[in-house]
């Protein structure tokens, strides 16, 4: 196995991880600030992808499609927060799980109703397609490289937002003591809607960006949602830094496991069996990583100690 | 007789009368539908032990349901191909006998619940939900990518497995078998809730630190509850696979976990007959709404949302009153 192939796979893992971060950041913010577990976050990812595919189909512009994805998901998020989610803040986690599961059913079947069961395709724009040559002679798709850069930019932006702005101060205060900041005159329900819409927008953006590599279809959000949960469990609930590190760890483990485990099994089994067994175990690799972190630190790498 | 007991009695009566009528009117499809409801009810009664009694929001019960299904699929496919499961260190043959399959399903699911519980119970609350969901997804992907037993396509069985003295191919006989198992498990569940273990578990849900003070280990109590719960859901999985004569990774999917939880919530958490009522209503909705629109799950979602937001404790809670059974 050549170093170039390995470098390529590391980049793939990084790209996957950065997209997972966009999902996990929203989830962990929403949980940290409102104490809400939101299963419908995957639906917002799907809404973003469909909005992007529809707008790209109508206008042909990829940038407009991204803006549409962000706006549609944030709008859907704000709407859902106003109508359903805000009734759930004082309920137990079971009610939150059930209500957001119901939202998944409504979103998924509603989208199938509107767009049909066939997958849509979102094309990579011409100015981002094709390979680039990186130092060391590695040929790598420009689009995937752009995803890595964009994801890292969003991470930096989010960090600046949370640590440097007035809204960020309110969000952090809301995580610690919601009665106190309400008493200080911050409109807490407006803040909650804002945080939810922000998380939703990030999910929608991720959906549109990934939709251009894969296909845009109903049910695309939930596998990513569950991976984002794994990321949060590893990184620690409520921690943006944890979400970033967890996401990159999961992305790398998944991608590299898929490459190396079959090779590893080839050392002591015939190639066909090794490939089958290796890829079966590779699909479990990230969950084994999660289990290992749980044994070591039950509240995740950066979670609050209890 | 309390109102809840009266509601329960009506449900029980319906479970006997409706298939009886269907037999008389020669409507085998209704019997199959009822069998489906009874098997779902059994799976949900299993979840209700972890959820209602132990307060464990497990979003990964499809693991046990699916493992039960695969216990049936693997044993029966080896039996129909006349190949042994393993030859070394001792020979294990496949089987078409339901009791053996059930026992295997129960043991396999119990072991899975023990392993998942040991890890997941290191945490609580929302972490527990995410971790059970994640382990469910792990087993699901493993089943899809493991080619030996059909992978994504699943396993088909030509003839339903047998039970001594019965012809399980006759719908009403298979229904009777499933109903009998459901009643046995309901009785067990009622006795469990009143047993010293059930009382201690109830306490461990509400005030874990006090339970600890009197010398009981709340985590171990919850672990036992999860194992019992998983084993029952696994049994239901074996029956479900036998009903369809088919098992596939769909039984292991997270949607299945969500649906089993929906059965419990529609009916009412921690109510003895809650899961039964929930499963029956779900199968009815699926059948009736499914006949009206291809997109019936939109309406299911809305109904579910209204039930949760109303906060009345499911259908049994609405009929029998007294808000929630606990908390």
PDB file of C-alpha atoms in Angstrom, chain A:
ATOM      1  CA  UNK A   1       0.000   0.000   0.000  1.00  0.00           C
ATOM      2  CA  UNK A   2       1.525   3.258  -1.134  1.00  0.00           C
ATOM      3  CA  UNK A   3       1.895   6.376   1.015  1.00  0.00           C
ATOM      4  CA  UNK A   4      -0.077   8.312  -1.605  1.00  0.00           C
ATOM      5  CA  UNK A   5      -3.078   6.027  -1.173  1.00  0.00           C
ATOM      6  CA  UNK A   6      -2.843   6.408   2.590  1.00  0.00           C
ATOM      7  CA  UNK A   7      -2.627  10.195   2.316  1.00  0.00           C
ATOM      8  CA  UNK A   8      -5.681  10.156   0.059  1.00  0.00           C
ATOM      9  CA  UNK A   9      -7.620   8.069   2.539  1.00  0.00           C
ATOM     10  CA  UNK A  10      -6.614  10.345   5.408  1.00  0.00           C
ATOM     11  CA  UNK A  11      -7.998  13.288   3.415  1.00  0.00           C
ATOM     12  CA  UNK A  12     -11.198  11.340   2.724  1.00  0.00           C
ATOM     13  CA  UNK A  13     -11.521  10.610   6.421  1.00  0.00           C
ATOM     14  CA  UNK A  14     -10.953  14.261   7.236  1.00  0.00           C
ATOM     15  CA  UNK A  15     -13.593  15.331   4.724  1.00  0.00           C
ATOM     16  CA  UNK A  16     -16.108  12.878   6.154  1.00  0.00           C
ATOM     17  CA  UNK A  17     -15.246  14.008   9.677  1.00  0.00           C
ATOM     18  CA  UNK A  18     -15.670  17.690   8.878  1.00  0.00           C
ATOM     19  CA  UNK A  19     -19.145  17.056   7.432  1.00  0.00           C
ATOM     20  CA  UNK A  20     -20.059  15.053  10.528  1.00  0.00           C
ATOM     21  CA  UNK A  21     -18.915  18.022  12.568  1.00  0.00           C
ATOM     22  CA  UNK A  22     -21.488  20.279  10.898  1.00  0.00           C
ATOM     23  CA  UNK A  23     -24.212  17.864  12.062  1.00  0.00           C
ATOM     24  CA  UNK A  24     -22.768  17.200  15.484  1.00  0.00           C
ATOM     25  CA  UNK A  25     -22.135  20.880  16.274  1.00  0.00           C
ATOM     26  CA  UNK A  26     -25.820  21.726  15.913  1.00  0.00           C
ATOM     27  CA  UNK A  27     -26.929  18.709  17.933  1.00  0.00           C
ATOM     28  CA  UNK A  28     -24.505  19.353  20.739  1.00  0.00           C
ATOM     29  CA  UNK A  29     -25.411  23.079  20.890  1.00  0.00           C
ATOM     30  CA  UNK A  30     -29.110  22.265  21.027  1.00  0.00           C
ATOM     31  CA  UNK A  31     -28.523  19.707  23.720  1.00  0.00           C
ATOM     32  CA  UNK A  32     -26.155  21.933  25.658  1.00  0.00           C
ATOM     33  CA  UNK A  33     -28.396  25.004  25.642  1.00  0.00           C
ATOM     34  CA  UNK A  34     -31.901  23.537  25.693  1.00  0.00           C
ATOM     35  CA  UNK A  35     -31.293  20.066  27.119  1.00  0.00           C
ATOM     36  CA  UNK A  36     -33.163  18.593  24.153  1.00  0.00           C
ATOM     37  CA  UNK A  37     -32.382  15.418  22.250  1.00  0.00           C
ATOM     38  CA  UNK A  38     -33.414  16.033  18.664  1.00  0.00           C
ATOM     39  CA  UNK A  39     -33.812  12.969  16.445  1.00  0.00           C
ATOM     40  CA  UNK A  40     -35.246  15.166  13.677  1.00  0.00           C
ATOM     41  CA  UNK A  41     -31.863  16.781  13.073  1.00  0.00           C
ATOM     42  CA  UNK A  42     -31.323  14.285  10.252  1.00  0.00           C
ATOM     43  CA  UNK A  43     -34.531  15.514   8.630  1.00  0.00           C
ATOM     44  CA  UNK A  44     -33.142  19.053   8.547  1.00  0.00           C
ATOM     45  CA  UNK A  45     -30.053  17.669   6.797  1.00  0.00           C
ATOM     46  CA  UNK A  46     -32.393  16.138   4.241  1.00  0.00           C
ATOM     47  CA  UNK A  47     -34.383  19.382   3.880  1.00  0.00           C
ATOM     48  CA  UNK A  48     -31.140  21.217   3.092  1.00  0.00           C
ATOM     49  CA  UNK A  49     -30.153  18.676   0.454  1.00  0.00           C
ATOM     50  CA  UNK A  50     -33.550  18.747  -1.253  1.00  0.00           C
ATOM     51  CA  UNK A  51     -33.702  22.544  -1.192  1.00  0.00           C
ATOM     52  CA  UNK A  52     -30.256  22.677  -2.785  1.00  0.00           C
ATOM     53  CA  UNK A  53     -31.151  20.121  -5.447  1.00  0.00           C
ATOM     54  CA  UNK A  54     -34.382  21.966  -6.289  1.00  0.00           C
ATOM     55  CA  UNK A  55     -32.735  25.404  -6.502  1.00  0.00           C
ATOM     56  CA  UNK A  56     -29.721  24.087  -8.426  1.00  0.00           C
ATOM     57  CA  UNK A  57     -32.113  22.406 -10.838  1.00  0.00           C
ATOM     58  CA  UNK A  58     -34.054  25.654 -11.348  1.00  0.00           C
ATOM     59  CA  UNK A  59     -31.211  28.187 -11.469  1.00  0.00           C
ATOM     60  CA  UNK A  60     -28.109  26.131 -12.247  1.00  0.00           C
ATOM     61  CA  UNK A  61     -26.151  27.983  -9.599  1.00  0.00           C
ATOM     62  CA  UNK A  62     -24.392  25.955  -6.924  1.00  0.00           C
ATOM     63  CA  UNK A  63     -23.805  28.945  -4.640  1.00  0.00           C
ATOM     64  CA  UNK A  64     -27.497  29.867  -4.740  1.00  0.00           C
ATOM     65  CA  UNK A  65     -28.259  26.227  -3.968  1.00  0.00           C
ATOM     66  CA  UNK A  66     -26.069  26.356  -0.855  1.00  0.00           C
ATOM     67  CA  UNK A  67     -27.725  29.574   0.304  1.00  0.00           C
ATOM     68  CA  UNK A  68     -31.130  27.968  -0.287  1.00  0.00           C
ATOM     69  CA  UNK A  69     -30.114  24.891   1.699  1.00  0.00           C
ATOM     70  CA  UNK A  70     -28.967  26.999   4.623  1.00  0.00           C
ATOM     71  CA  UNK A  71     -32.078  29.187   4.525  1.00  0.00           C
ATOM     72  CA  UNK A  72     -34.589  26.366   4.025  1.00  0.00           C
ATOM     73  CA  UNK A  73     -33.165  24.255   6.837  1.00  0.00           C
ATOM     74  CA  UNK A  74     -32.874  27.201   9.221  1.00  0.00           C
ATOM     75  CA  UNK A  75     -36.438  28.244   8.406  1.00  0.00           C
ATOM     76  CA  UNK A  76     -37.752  24.694   8.830  1.00  0.00           C
ATOM     77  CA  UNK A  77     -35.822  24.500  12.099  1.00  0.00           C
ATOM     78  CA  UNK A  78     -37.263  27.771  13.418  1.00  0.00           C
ATOM     79  CA  UNK A  79     -40.768  26.714  12.410  1.00  0.00           C
ATOM     80  CA  UNK A  80     -40.459  23.313  14.056  1.00  0.00           C
ATOM     81  CA  UNK A  81     -39.060  24.931  17.187  1.00  0.00           C
ATOM     82  CA  UNK A  82     -41.978  27.381  17.398  1.00  0.00           C
ATOM     83  CA  UNK A  83     -44.696  24.800  16.746  1.00  0.00           C
ATOM     84  CA  UNK A  84     -43.445  21.625  18.434  1.00  0.00           C
ATOM     85  CA  UNK A  85     -40.037  21.699  20.058  1.00  0.00           C
ATOM     86  CA  UNK A  86     -40.671  24.471  22.580  1.00  0.00           C
ATOM     87  CA  UNK A  87     -43.394  22.374  24.185  1.00  0.00           C
ATOM     88  CA  UNK A  88     -40.794  19.696  24.873  1.00  0.00           C
ATOM     89  CA  UNK A  89     -38.149  21.558  26.896  1.00  0.00           C
ATOM     90  CA  UNK A  90     -39.751  20.693  30.220  1.00  0.00           C
ATOM     91  CA  UNK A  91     -40.608  17.119  29.256  1.00  0.00           C
ATOM     92  CA  UNK A  92     -38.488  14.051  29.922  1.00  0.00           C
ATOM     93  CA  UNK A  93     -36.174  12.635  27.263  1.00  0.00           C
ATOM     94  CA  UNK A  94     -38.662   9.913  26.372  1.00  0.00           C
ATOM     95  CA  UNK A  95     -41.251  12.461  25.193  1.00  0.00           C
ATOM     96  CA  UNK A  96     -38.552  14.328  23.264  1.00  0.00           C
ATOM     97  CA  UNK A  97     -37.450  11.135  21.530  1.00  0.00           C
ATOM     98  CA  UNK A  98     -41.004  10.233  20.591  1.00  0.00           C
ATOM     99  CA  UNK A  99     -42.043  13.679  19.399  1.00  0.00           C
ATOM    100  CA  UNK A 100     -38.932  14.118  17.281  1.00  0.00           C
ATOM    101  CA  UNK A 101     -39.366  10.560  15.938  1.00  0.00           C
ATOM    102  CA  UNK A 102     -42.853  11.635  14.872  1.00  0.00           C
ATOM    103  CA  UNK A 103     -41.288  14.662  13.180  1.00  0.00           C
ATOM    104  CA  UNK A 104     -38.984  12.332  11.213  1.00  0.00           C
ATOM    105  CA  UNK A 105     -42.003  10.410   9.926  1.00  0.00           C
ATOM    106  CA  UNK A 106     -43.732  13.650   8.907  1.00  0.00           C
ATOM    107  CA  UNK A 107     -40.637  15.116   7.230  1.00  0.00           C
ATOM    108  CA  UNK A 108     -39.600  11.915   5.433  1.00  0.00           C
ATOM    109  CA  UNK A 109     -43.000  10.951   4.084  1.00  0.00           C
ATOM    110  CA  UNK A 110     -43.849  14.582   3.361  1.00  0.00           C
ATOM    111  CA  UNK A 111     -40.683  14.905   1.268  1.00  0.00           C
ATOM    112  CA  UNK A 112     -41.464  11.642  -0.517  1.00  0.00           C
ATOM    113  CA  UNK A 113     -44.906  13.059  -1.242  1.00  0.00           C
ATOM    114  CA  UNK A 114     -43.474  16.258  -2.720  1.00  0.00           C
ATOM    115  CA  UNK A 115     -40.435  14.925  -4.565  1.00  0.00           C
ATOM    116  CA  UNK A 116     -41.217  11.249  -5.161  1.00  0.00           C
ATOM    117  CA  UNK A 117     -39.164   8.211  -4.191  1.00  0.00           C
ATOM    118  CA  UNK A 118     -36.463   8.579  -6.815  1.00  0.00           C
ATOM    119  CA  UNK A 119     -33.157  10.118  -5.748  1.00  0.00           C
ATOM    120  CA  UNK A 120     -32.284  13.578  -7.056  1.00  0.00           C
ATOM    121  CA  UNK A 121     -28.823  14.533  -8.174  1.00  0.00           C
ATOM    122  CA  UNK A 122     -26.920  17.642  -7.310  1.00  0.00           C
ATOM    123  CA  UNK A 123     -23.947  18.291  -9.597  1.00  0.00           C
ATOM    124  CA  UNK A 124     -20.593  19.582  -8.477  1.00  0.00           C
ATOM    125  CA  UNK A 125     -20.103  22.962 -10.234  1.00  0.00           C
ATOM    126  CA  UNK A 126     -17.511  23.102 -13.009  1.00  0.00           C
ATOM    127  CA  UNK A 127     -15.252  25.471 -11.060  1.00  0.00           C
ATOM    128  CA  UNK A 128     -14.966  22.949  -8.234  1.00  0.00           C
ATOM    129  CA  UNK A 129     -14.747  19.712 -10.215  1.00  0.00           C
ATOM    130  CA  UNK A 130     -11.673  17.860 -11.300  1.00  0.00           C
ATOM    131  CA  UNK A 131      -8.575  16.929  -9.353  1.00  0.00           C
ATOM    132  CA  UNK A 132      -5.857  19.124  -7.929  1.00  0.00           C
ATOM    133  CA  UNK A 133      -2.275  18.075  -7.356  1.00  0.00           C
ATOM    134  CA  UNK A 134      -1.164  18.469  -3.780  1.00  0.00           C
ATOM    135  CA  UNK A 135       2.447  18.623  -2.553  1.00  0.00           C
ATOM    136  CA  UNK A 136       3.915  15.132  -2.772  1.00  0.00           C
ATOM    137  CA  UNK A 137       2.192  14.421  -6.086  1.00  0.00           C
ATOM    138  CA  UNK A 138      -1.170  13.455  -4.590  1.00  0.00           C
ATOM    139  CA  UNK A 139      -4.090  13.842  -6.964  1.00  0.00           C
ATOM    140  CA  UNK A 140      -7.166  14.787  -4.966  1.00  0.00           C
ATOM    141  CA  UNK A 141     -10.673  15.950  -5.995  1.00  0.00           C
ATOM    142  CA  UNK A 142     -10.893  19.728  -5.629  1.00  0.00           C
ATOM    143  CA  UNK A 143     -14.494  19.543  -4.371  1.00  0.00           C
ATOM    144  CA  UNK A 144     -13.605  17.314  -1.433  1.00  0.00           C
ATOM    145  CA  UNK A 145     -10.705  19.587  -0.582  1.00  0.00           C
ATOM    146  CA  UNK A 146     -13.098  22.552  -0.651  1.00  0.00           C
ATOM    147  CA  UNK A 147     -15.392  20.689   1.767  1.00  0.00           C
ATOM    148  CA  UNK A 148     -12.527  20.253   4.231  1.00  0.00           C
ATOM    149  CA  UNK A 149     -11.631  23.942   4.036  1.00  0.00           C
ATOM    150  CA  UNK A 150     -15.235  25.094   4.293  1.00  0.00           C
ATOM    151  CA  UNK A 151     -15.901  22.791   7.244  1.00  0.00           C
ATOM    152  CA  UNK A 152     -12.861  24.066   9.095  1.00  0.00           C
ATOM    153  CA  UNK A 153     -13.903  27.667   8.335  1.00  0.00           C
ATOM    154  CA  UNK A 154     -17.341  26.973   9.809  1.00  0.00           C
ATOM    155  CA  UNK A 155     -15.656  25.489  12.888  1.00  0.00           C
ATOM    156  CA  UNK A 156     -13.570  28.634  13.328  1.00  0.00           C
ATOM    157  CA  UNK A 157     -16.596  30.843  12.706  1.00  0.00           C
ATOM    158  CA  UNK A 158     -18.627  28.939  15.263  1.00  0.00           C
ATOM    159  CA  UNK A 159     -15.830  29.208  17.787  1.00  0.00           C
ATOM    160  CA  UNK A 160     -15.632  32.996  17.197  1.00  0.00           C
ATOM    161  CA  UNK A 161     -19.420  33.286  17.468  1.00  0.00           C
ATOM    162  CA  UNK A 162     -19.531  31.432  20.765  1.00  0.00           C
ATOM    163  CA  UNK A 163     -16.458  32.947  22.395  1.00  0.00           C
ATOM    164  CA  UNK A 164     -16.356  36.488  20.974  1.00  0.00           C
ATOM    165  CA  UNK A 165     -19.888  37.779  20.393  1.00  0.00           C
ATOM    166  CA  UNK A 166     -22.764  38.927  22.559  1.00  0.00           C
ATOM    167  CA  UNK A 167     -24.984  36.104  21.238  1.00  0.00           C
ATOM    168  CA  UNK A 168     -22.218  33.656  22.137  1.00  0.00           C
ATOM    169  CA  UNK A 169     -22.106  34.978  25.696  1.00  0.00           C
ATOM    170  CA  UNK A 170     -25.857  34.522  25.963  1.00  0.00           C
ATOM    171  CA  UNK A 171     -25.618  30.981  24.578  1.00  0.00           C
ATOM    172  CA  UNK A 172     -22.931  30.035  27.065  1.00  0.00           C
ATOM    173  CA  UNK A 173     -24.876  31.670  29.877  1.00  0.00           C
ATOM    174  CA  UNK A 174     -27.972  29.768  28.755  1.00  0.00           C
ATOM    175  CA  UNK A 175     -26.077  26.495  29.062  1.00  0.00           C
ATOM    176  CA  UNK A 176     -25.136  27.287  32.635  1.00  0.00           C
ATOM    177  CA  UNK A 177     -28.181  28.939  34.130  1.00  0.00           C
ATOM    178  CA  UNK A 178     -31.271  29.693  32.137  1.00  0.00           C
ATOM    179  CA  UNK A 179     -33.221  31.313  35.010  1.00  0.00           C
ATOM    180  CA  UNK A 180     -30.412  33.755  35.669  1.00  0.00           C
ATOM    181  CA  UNK A 181     -30.084  35.028  32.121  1.00  0.00           C
ATOM    182  CA  UNK A 182     -33.854  35.255  31.812  1.00  0.00           C
ATOM    183  CA  UNK A 183     -33.792  37.388  34.965  1.00  0.00           C
ATOM    184  CA  UNK A 184     -31.108  39.571  33.386  1.00  0.00           C
ATOM    185  CA  UNK A 185     -33.538  40.486  30.622  1.00  0.00           C
ATOM    186  CA  UNK A 186     -32.464  38.169  27.814  1.00  0.00           C
ATOM    187  CA  UNK A 187     -35.448  36.864  25.862  1.00  0.00           C
ATOM    188  CA  UNK A 188     -34.711  33.208  26.417  1.00  0.00           C
ATOM    189  CA  UNK A 189     -37.348  31.832  24.061  1.00  0.00           C
ATOM    190  CA  UNK A 190     -36.023  33.977  21.219  1.00  0.00           C
ATOM    191  CA  UNK A 191     -32.511  32.744  22.017  1.00  0.00           C
ATOM    192  CA  UNK A 192     -33.709  29.128  21.886  1.00  0.00           C
ATOM    193  CA  UNK A 193     -35.335  29.630  18.490  1.00  0.00           C
ATOM    194  CA  UNK A 194     -32.131  31.233  17.251  1.00  0.00           C
ATOM    195  CA  UNK A 195     -29.891  28.400  18.490  1.00  0.00           C
ATOM    196  CA  UNK A 196     -32.221  25.812  17.012  1.00  0.00           C
ATOM    197  CA  UNK A 197     -32.286  27.596  13.655  1.00  0.00           C
ATOM    198  CA  UNK A 198     -28.493  27.901  13.709  1.00  0.00           C
ATOM    199  CA  UNK A 199     -28.077  24.164  14.330  1.00  0.00           C
ATOM    200  CA  UNK A 200     -30.658  23.397  11.659  1.00  0.00           C
ATOM    201  CA  UNK A 201     -28.896  25.664   9.145  1.00  0.00           C
ATOM    202  CA  UNK A 202     -25.585  23.881   9.725  1.00  0.00           C
ATOM    203  CA  UNK A 203     -27.286  20.519   9.221  1.00  0.00           C
ATOM    204  CA  UNK A 204     -28.903  21.769   6.015  1.00  0.00           C
ATOM    205  CA  UNK A 205     -25.575  23.052   4.726  1.00  0.00           C
ATOM    206  CA  UNK A 206     -23.967  19.672   5.418  1.00  0.00           C
ATOM    207  CA  UNK A 207     -26.829  17.922   3.606  1.00  0.00           C
ATOM    208  CA  UNK A 208     -26.357  20.076   0.499  1.00  0.00           C
ATOM    209  CA  UNK A 209     -22.571  19.716   0.483  1.00  0.00           C
ATOM    210  CA  UNK A 210     -22.658  15.937   0.894  1.00  0.00           C
ATOM    211  CA  UNK A 211     -25.629  15.667  -1.474  1.00  0.00           C
ATOM    212  CA  UNK A 212     -23.347  16.723  -4.314  1.00  0.00           C
ATOM    213  CA  UNK A 213     -21.097  13.696  -3.709  1.00  0.00           C
ATOM    214  CA  UNK A 214     -23.839  11.183  -2.979  1.00  0.00           C
ATOM    215  CA  UNK A 215     -27.451  11.261  -4.106  1.00  0.00           C
ATOM    216  CA  UNK A 216     -30.224  13.320  -2.546  1.00  0.00           C
ATOM    217  CA  UNK A 217     -32.941  11.016  -1.243  1.00  0.00           C
ATOM    218  CA  UNK A 218     -35.462  10.488   1.535  1.00  0.00           C
ATOM    219  CA  UNK A 219     -33.910   8.851   4.580  1.00  0.00           C
ATOM    220  CA  UNK A 220     -30.410  10.174   3.812  1.00  0.00           C
ATOM    221  CA  UNK A 221     -30.281  12.056   7.119  1.00  0.00           C
ATOM    222  CA  UNK A 222     -30.765   9.350   9.700  1.00  0.00           C
ATOM    223  CA  UNK A 223     -27.560   7.323   9.194  1.00  0.00           C
ATOM    224  CA  UNK A 224     -25.629  10.607   9.449  1.00  0.00           C
ATOM    225  CA  UNK A 225     -27.643  11.565  12.522  1.00  0.00           C
ATOM    226  CA  UNK A 226     -26.687   8.345  14.288  1.00  0.00           C
ATOM    227  CA  UNK A 227     -23.027   8.866  13.375  1.00  0.00           C
ATOM    228  CA  UNK A 228     -23.325  12.392  14.779  1.00  0.00           C
ATOM    229  CA  UNK A 229     -24.614  10.845  18.015  1.00  0.00           C
ATOM    230  CA  UNK A 230     -21.527   8.634  18.100  1.00  0.00           C
ATOM    231  CA  UNK A 231     -19.423  11.777  17.602  1.00  0.00           C
ATOM    232  CA  UNK A 232     -21.165  13.515  20.498  1.00  0.00           C
ATOM    233  CA  UNK A 233     -20.843  10.528  22.792  1.00  0.00           C
ATOM    234  CA  UNK A 234     -17.113  10.448  22.027  1.00  0.00           C
ATOM    235  CA  UNK A 235     -16.580  14.214  22.258  1.00  0.00           C
ATOM    236  CA  UNK A 236     -18.854  14.887  25.210  1.00  0.00           C
ATOM    237  CA  UNK A 237     -22.300  16.483  25.125  1.00  0.00           C
ATOM    238  CA  UNK A 238     -22.377  20.268  24.877  1.00  0.00           C
ATOM    239  CA  UNK A 239     -18.756  20.687  23.789  1.00  0.00           C
ATOM    240  CA  UNK A 240     -18.092  22.171  20.339  1.00  0.00           C
ATOM    241  CA  UNK A 241     -14.420  21.301  20.647  1.00  0.00           C
ATOM    242  CA  UNK A 242     -15.384  17.744  21.549  1.00  0.00           C
ATOM    243  CA  UNK A 243     -17.668  17.617  18.521  1.00  0.00           C
ATOM    244  CA  UNK A 244     -14.836  18.660  16.202  1.00  0.00           C
ATOM    245  CA  UNK A 245     -12.290  16.215  17.602  1.00  0.00           C
ATOM    246  CA  UNK A 246     -14.865  13.419  17.863  1.00  0.00           C
ATOM    247  CA  UNK A 247     -15.991  14.026  14.280  1.00  0.00           C
ATOM    248  CA  UNK A 248     -12.463  13.862  12.870  1.00  0.00           C
ATOM    249  CA  UNK A 249     -11.743  10.714  14.920  1.00  0.00           C
ATOM    250  CA  UNK A 250     -14.894   9.025  13.651  1.00  0.00           C
ATOM    251  CA  UNK A 251     -14.246  10.113  10.061  1.00  0.00           C
ATOM    252  CA  UNK A 252     -10.690   8.798  10.091  1.00  0.00           C
ATOM    253  CA  UNK A 253     -11.580   5.551  11.871  1.00  0.00           C
ATOM    254  CA  UNK A 254     -14.388   4.792   9.450  1.00  0.00           C
ATOM    255  CA  UNK A 255     -12.410   5.545   6.297  1.00  0.00           C
ATOM    256  CA  UNK A 256      -9.124   3.980   7.333  1.00  0.00           C
ATOM    257  CA  UNK A 257     -10.865   0.963   8.908  1.00  0.00           C
ATOM    258  CA  UNK A 258     -12.570   0.267   5.586  1.00  0.00           C
ATOM    259  CA  UNK A 259      -9.173   0.186   3.871  1.00  0.00           C
ATOM    260  CA  UNK A 260      -6.921  -1.456   6.415  1.00  0.00           C
ATOM    261  CA  UNK A 261      -9.105  -4.106   8.066  1.00  0.00           C
ATOM    262  CA  UNK A 262      -9.606  -6.171   4.875  1.00  0.00           C
ATOM    263  CA  UNK A 263      -5.817  -5.917   4.277  1.00  0.00           C
ATOM    264  CA  UNK A 264      -5.194  -7.021   7.853  1.00  0.00           C
ATOM    265  CA  UNK A 265      -7.472 -10.042   7.468  1.00  0.00           C
ATOM    266  CA  UNK A 266      -5.650 -11.006   4.262  1.00  0.00           C
ATOM    267  CA  UNK A 267      -2.644 -11.861   6.407  1.00  0.00           C
ATOM    268  CA  UNK A 268      -4.367 -14.950   7.743  1.00  0.00           C
ATOM    269  CA  UNK A 269      -7.314 -15.709   5.421  1.00  0.00           C
ATOM    270  CA  UNK A 270      -7.898 -16.110   1.704  1.00  0.00           C
ATOM    271  CA  UNK A 271      -8.598 -12.801  -0.129  1.00  0.00           C
ATOM    272  CA  UNK A 272     -12.355 -13.292  -0.711  1.00  0.00           C
ATOM    273  CA  UNK A 273     -13.100 -14.197   2.911  1.00  0.00           C
ATOM    274  CA  UNK A 274     -10.731 -11.499   4.143  1.00  0.00           C
ATOM    275  CA  UNK A 275     -12.486  -8.793   2.131  1.00  0.00           C
ATOM    276  CA  UNK A 276     -15.934  -9.873   3.326  1.00  0.00           C
ATOM    277  CA  UNK A 277     -14.958 -10.321   6.969  1.00  0.00           C
ATOM    278  CA  UNK A 278     -12.748  -7.249   6.970  1.00  0.00           C
ATOM    279  CA  UNK A 279     -15.444  -4.963   5.615  1.00  0.00           C
ATOM    280  CA  UNK A 280     -18.016  -6.444   7.997  1.00  0.00           C
ATOM    281  CA  UNK A 281     -15.746  -5.583  10.923  1.00  0.00           C
ATOM    282  CA  UNK A 282     -14.796  -2.227   9.413  1.00  0.00           C
ATOM    283  CA  UNK A 283     -18.460  -1.218   9.583  1.00  0.00           C
ATOM    284  CA  UNK A 284     -18.238  -1.815  13.345  1.00  0.00           C
ATOM    285  CA  UNK A 285     -14.969   0.064  13.882  1.00  0.00           C
ATOM    286  CA  UNK A 286     -16.405   3.422  14.952  1.00  0.00           C
ATOM    287  CA  UNK A 287     -18.753   1.786  17.443  1.00  0.00           C
ATOM    288  CA  UNK A 288     -15.837  -0.084  18.951  1.00  0.00           C
ATOM    289  CA  UNK A 289     -14.053   3.272  19.202  1.00  0.00           C
ATOM    290  CA  UNK A 290     -17.126   4.635  20.976  1.00  0.00           C
ATOM    291  CA  UNK A 291     -17.207   1.686  23.360  1.00  0.00           C
ATOM    292  CA  UNK A 292     -13.526   2.189  24.161  1.00  0.00           C
ATOM    293  CA  UNK A 293     -14.060   5.880  24.939  1.00  0.00           C
ATOM    294  CA  UNK A 294     -17.034   4.994  27.136  1.00  0.00           C
ATOM    295  CA  UNK A 295     -15.003   2.564  29.176  1.00  0.00           C
ATOM    296  CA  UNK A 296     -12.278   5.130  29.590  1.00  0.00           C
ATOM    297  CA  UNK A 297     -14.411   8.282  30.028  1.00  0.00           C
ATOM    298  CA  UNK A 298     -18.165   7.703  30.357  1.00  0.00           C
ATOM    299  CA  UNK A 299     -18.978  11.391  29.713  1.00  0.00           C
ATOM    300  CA  UNK A 300     -16.830  11.661  26.590  1.00  0.00           C
ATOM    301  CA  UNK A 301     -13.461  13.270  25.966  1.00  0.00           C
ATOM    302  CA  UNK A 302     -14.580  16.847  26.707  1.00  0.00           C
ATOM    303  CA  UNK A 303     -17.859  16.268  28.547  1.00  0.00           C
ATOM    304  CA  UNK A 304     -18.646  17.741  31.945  1.00  0.00           C
ATOM    305  CA  UNK A 305     -17.417  15.564  34.786  1.00  0.00           C
ATOM    306  CA  UNK A 306     -20.184  14.401  37.085  1.00  0.00           C
TER     307      UNK A 306
END
